[in-house]
Short mmCIF file of C-alpha atoms in Angstrom, two decimals:
data_model
loop_
_atom_site.label_atom_id
_atom_site.label_comp_id
_atom_site.label_asym_id
_atom_site.label_seq_id
_atom_site.Cartn_x
_atom_site.Cartn_y
_atom_site.Cartn_z
CA MET A 1 -12.81 -5.87 22.04
CA PRO A 2 -11.80 -4.33 18.92
CA GLU A 3 -10.16 -1.01 19.19
CA VAL A 4 -9.82 1.97 16.88
CA ARG A 5 -7.77 4.99 17.44
CA LEU A 6 -6.88 8.08 15.40
CA PHE A 7 -3.07 9.40 15.75
CA PRO A 8 -2.43 12.85 15.18
CA GLY A 9 0.94 12.23 15.40
CA ARG A 10 3.16 9.50 14.42
CA LEU A 11 1.65 6.35 13.96
CA ASP A 12 4.14 2.78 13.97
CA PRO A 13 2.02 0.20 13.13
CA TYR A 14 4.75 -2.33 13.93
CA VAL A 15 5.03 -1.12 17.66
CA GLU A 16 1.61 -0.94 17.85
CA LEU A 17 0.57 -4.37 16.80
CA ALA A 18 2.88 -5.67 19.11
CA THR A 19 2.05 -4.12 21.93
CA TYR A 20 -1.63 -4.91 20.90
CA GLU A 21 -0.85 -8.59 20.50
CA ARG A 22 0.49 -8.97 23.81
CA ASP A 23 -2.61 -7.63 25.50
CA LEU A 24 -5.00 -9.84 23.23
CA ILE A 25 -3.11 -12.61 24.31
CA SER A 26 -2.98 -11.58 28.09
CA GLN A 27 -6.40 -10.93 27.85
CA HIS A 28 -7.61 -14.51 25.44
CA GLY A 29 -4.78 -16.84 27.24
CA ALA A 30 -2.19 -18.30 24.95
CA GLY A 31 -2.66 -20.48 22.02
CA GLN A 32 -6.25 -18.76 20.70
CA TYR A 33 -5.50 -17.59 17.51
CA GLY A 34 -3.33 -19.31 14.32
CA ALA A 35 -3.48 -16.49 12.26
CA THR A 36 -2.49 -12.72 12.42
CA THR A 37 -3.02 -10.63 8.97
CA SER A 38 -2.28 -6.86 8.96
CA PHE A 39 -2.00 -3.92 6.31
CA VAL A 40 -0.30 -0.85 6.12
CA GLY A 41 -1.02 1.79 3.91
CA THR A 42 1.86 4.22 3.58
CA MET A 43 2.16 7.75 1.85
CA ARG A 44 3.61 7.93 -1.62
CA ASP A 45 5.30 10.76 -3.27
CA PHE A 46 3.42 10.26 -6.10
CA ASN A 47 -0.40 10.61 -7.25
CA GLU A 48 -2.23 10.91 -10.60
CA GLY A 49 1.15 11.75 -12.19
CA ASP A 50 2.02 14.94 -9.72
CA GLU A 51 4.87 14.56 -7.31
CA VAL A 52 3.53 15.43 -3.65
CA THR A 53 5.47 16.71 -0.90
CA LYS A 54 3.00 16.49 1.95
CA MET A 55 -0.81 15.56 2.96
CA PHE A 56 -3.18 16.75 5.23
CA LEU A 57 -5.50 14.48 6.39
CA GLU A 58 -8.88 15.89 7.54
CA HIS A 59 -11.70 14.04 9.64
CA TYR A 60 -15.18 14.17 11.21
CA PRO A 61 -14.30 14.20 14.92
CA GLY A 62 -16.64 11.78 16.46
CA MET A 63 -18.15 10.51 13.13
CA THR A 64 -14.92 8.89 12.01
CA GLU A 65 -14.33 7.05 15.06
CA LYS A 66 -18.05 6.03 15.39
CA VAL A 67 -17.94 4.93 11.77
CA LEU A 68 -14.63 2.79 12.37
CA GLU A 69 -15.93 1.19 15.52
CA GLN A 70 -19.29 0.03 13.38
CA LEU A 71 -17.16 -1.38 10.98
CA CYS A 72 -15.20 -3.60 13.50
CA ALA A 73 -18.96 -4.72 14.76
CA GLN A 74 -19.55 -5.88 11.22
CA ALA A 75 -16.23 -7.95 10.70
CA MET A 76 -16.43 -9.44 14.17
CA ALA A 77 -20.37 -10.02 13.23
CA ASP A 78 -19.34 -11.67 9.45
CA TYR A 79 -16.25 -13.27 10.00
CA PRO A 80 -15.20 -15.97 12.67
CA ILE A 81 -12.08 -13.51 13.98
CA LEU A 82 -10.78 -13.33 18.03
CA ASP A 83 -10.56 -9.34 17.33
CA CYS A 84 -9.71 -6.80 14.83
CA LEU A 85 -8.01 -3.27 15.09
CA VAL A 86 -7.73 -0.01 13.16
CA LEU A 87 -5.13 2.84 13.38
CA HIS A 88 -5.21 5.72 11.58
CA ARG A 89 -3.41 8.84 11.12
CA VAL A 90 -5.16 12.75 11.16
CA GLY A 91 -3.28 15.73 10.21
CA ASP A 92 0.09 16.31 8.40
CA ILE A 93 1.67 13.52 6.85
CA LEU A 94 4.50 12.95 4.97
CA PRO A 95 5.68 10.63 2.48
CA ASN A 96 6.44 7.30 3.69
CA ASP A 97 4.63 8.05 6.77
CA PRO A 98 2.00 5.24 7.84
CA ILE A 99 -1.44 6.13 7.50
CA VAL A 100 -3.40 3.38 8.28
CA LEU A 101 -3.22 -0.21 10.30
CA VAL A 102 -5.73 -2.76 10.03
CA ALA A 103 -5.20 -6.31 11.55
CA ALA A 104 -7.35 -9.14 12.43
CA TRP A 105 -6.75 -12.11 14.36
CA SER A 106 -8.65 -15.73 13.66
CA ALA A 107 -8.06 -19.39 13.99
CA HIS A 108 -7.33 -19.81 10.26
CA ARG A 109 -5.58 -17.49 7.69
CA GLY A 110 -8.98 -17.35 5.54
CA ALA A 111 -11.30 -15.31 8.17
CA ALA A 112 -8.54 -13.19 9.22
CA PHE A 113 -7.81 -12.02 5.67
CA ASP A 114 -11.16 -11.75 4.52
CA ALA A 115 -12.23 -9.43 7.63
CA ALA A 116 -8.60 -7.38 7.21
CA ARG A 117 -9.80 -6.64 3.54
CA PHE A 118 -13.29 -5.82 4.16
CA LEU A 119 -12.16 -3.33 7.01
CA ILE A 120 -9.47 -1.57 4.87
CA GLU A 121 -12.42 -1.59 1.71
CA LYS A 122 -15.26 -0.18 3.74
CA LEU A 123 -12.73 2.14 5.78
CA LYS A 124 -12.09 3.70 2.08
CA THR A 125 -15.44 4.23 1.02
CA ASP A 126 -17.28 4.94 4.55
CA ALA A 127 -14.94 6.33 6.75
CA PRO A 128 -15.20 10.42 7.05
CA PHE A 129 -11.59 10.97 5.97
CA TRP A 130 -10.08 13.30 3.54
CA LYS A 131 -7.28 13.76 1.80
CA LYS A 132 -4.99 17.24 0.40
CA GLU A 133 -1.83 17.39 -1.59
CA SER A 134 0.85 19.47 -1.33
CA LEU A 135 2.26 19.47 -4.94
CA ALA A 136 4.82 22.22 -6.29
CA ALA A 137 1.73 24.31 -7.74
CA GLY A 138 0.03 24.42 -4.93
CA GLN A 139 -2.62 22.41 -2.99
CA ARG A 140 -5.58 20.27 -4.20
CA TRP A 141 -8.00 17.84 -2.34
CA VAL A 142 -8.14 13.92 -3.66
CA ASP A 143 -11.36 13.99 -4.81
CA LYS A 144 -11.39 9.88 -5.26
CA ASN A 145 -9.67 6.64 -3.82
CA THR A 146 -7.05 4.75 -6.27
CA LYS A 147 -8.01 1.62 -7.33
CA GLY A 148 -6.77 -1.13 -5.09
CA MET B 1 -33.73 25.72 18.92
CA THR B 2 -31.83 24.53 16.19
CA ILE B 3 -30.29 22.65 13.56
CA GLN B 4 -26.49 22.63 13.40
CA VAL B 5 -24.73 22.40 9.91
CA ARG B 6 -21.63 21.16 9.41
CA PHE B 7 -19.58 20.99 5.99
CA PHE B 8 -16.03 19.49 5.53
CA ALA B 9 -13.32 19.21 3.32
CA SER B 10 -13.46 20.79 -0.29
CA LEU B 11 -17.01 21.36 0.20
CA ARG B 12 -16.27 23.89 3.11
CA GLU B 13 -13.63 25.62 1.34
CA ARG B 14 -16.21 25.89 -1.17
CA MET B 15 -18.80 27.54 1.05
CA GLY B 16 -16.17 29.60 2.78
CA ARG B 17 -17.67 28.30 6.11
CA ALA B 18 -17.21 25.44 8.47
CA ASP B 19 -20.80 25.55 10.14
CA ALA B 20 -24.10 27.25 10.01
CA GLU B 21 -27.06 27.48 11.94
CA LEU B 22 -30.76 26.82 10.78
CA GLU B 23 -34.03 27.02 12.71
CA ALA B 24 -35.71 24.48 13.26
CA GLY B 25 -38.89 23.80 10.97
CA ALA B 26 -36.79 26.13 8.51
CA ALA B 27 -36.51 22.53 6.78
CA ASN B 28 -38.04 19.20 7.33
CA THR B 29 -35.34 16.85 5.23
CA VAL B 30 -31.87 16.98 4.78
CA GLY B 31 -32.46 17.51 1.04
CA GLU B 32 -34.50 21.33 2.77
CA VAL B 33 -31.31 21.79 5.07
CA TRP B 34 -28.83 21.90 1.93
CA ALA B 35 -31.54 24.16 0.12
CA ALA B 36 -31.41 26.53 3.04
CA VAL B 37 -27.79 26.88 3.98
CA ALA B 38 -26.22 26.46 -0.05
CA GLY B 39 -27.05 29.41 -0.96
CA GLY B 40 -28.97 28.38 -4.45
CA GLU B 41 -26.18 25.74 -5.05
CA ALA B 42 -27.51 22.12 -6.69
CA MET B 43 -26.65 19.29 -4.38
CA PRO B 44 -23.68 18.28 -6.01
CA ASP B 45 -24.65 14.12 -7.22
CA ASN B 46 -21.67 12.56 -4.70
CA LEU B 47 -22.52 14.37 -1.94
CA LEU B 48 -22.58 12.54 1.34
CA MET B 49 -24.77 13.30 3.87
CA ALA B 50 -25.28 12.75 8.05
CA ILE B 51 -27.93 13.42 10.90
CA ASN B 52 -26.19 13.09 14.06
CA GLN B 53 -23.01 11.26 12.72
CA ASP B 54 -24.68 8.66 10.90
CA TYR B 55 -25.21 8.53 7.07
CA VAL B 56 -28.48 9.07 5.63
CA GLN B 57 -30.02 9.92 2.30
CA ALA B 58 -31.71 13.66 1.33
CA HIS B 59 -35.06 12.60 1.97
CA ALA B 60 -34.30 11.88 5.83
CA SER B 61 -36.31 13.76 8.33
CA VAL B 62 -34.31 16.20 10.32
CA ALA B 63 -35.46 17.07 13.72
CA ASP B 64 -35.11 20.13 16.19
CA GLY B 65 -31.29 19.80 18.00
CA ASP B 66 -30.19 17.67 15.24
CA GLU B 67 -26.29 17.96 13.65
CA VAL B 68 -26.90 17.82 10.12
CA ALA B 69 -23.64 17.27 8.15
CA PHE B 70 -22.86 17.76 4.22
CA PHE B 71 -19.00 16.31 2.35
CA PRO B 72 -17.72 14.86 -0.35
CA PRO B 73 -16.58 11.51 -1.16
CA VAL B 74 -14.23 10.47 1.43
CA THR B 75 -10.47 9.45 0.72
CA GLY B 76 -8.77 7.97 3.93
CA GLY B 77 -6.57 4.98 4.38
#
């Protein structure tokens, strides 16, 4: 069963990944997957040529989780994966803080890569999150995603 | 009964409020909800909208008790 979770505080994607994988093995038994892919998105300290000192991540409580759950269900239906995981920060974020983790597990690498790519790309266009950056000159909303 | 309206992010700041309430019957579609609460502002081309936390288009019908949300393009991840 895919899991989706929002983190108002710190997110350590590697600890979460290891914990989730242990649970996955106890749930499905050993030897059920041959590939794990994970993507971690981290805050930069620059955007559009400006230095960014911190960021606030707003979301739509309820809808954000719902959209992420729908994306996971879609990934499970469209790719031969055993499971997937999506974790995302909300609130105040500093440079180097991990913002997002997506992970997928499958028998072979192709499906795991494809499902993780699908999840992060669809998250970026569909999941209701909005970034507001703090710069030396004040604050501004990020109005579009950078090209992947 | 009423329709609950919510604004997020830069749109919330531009509207100067996070919520609005509309008498059910004052609007039949999401586009009409926008017209009723946006104070004469034209609907932005890239505006996203949802009814009860599912994405919809401006012509979607609204019903009594619905939560309608308007927001700018999303920028998570």
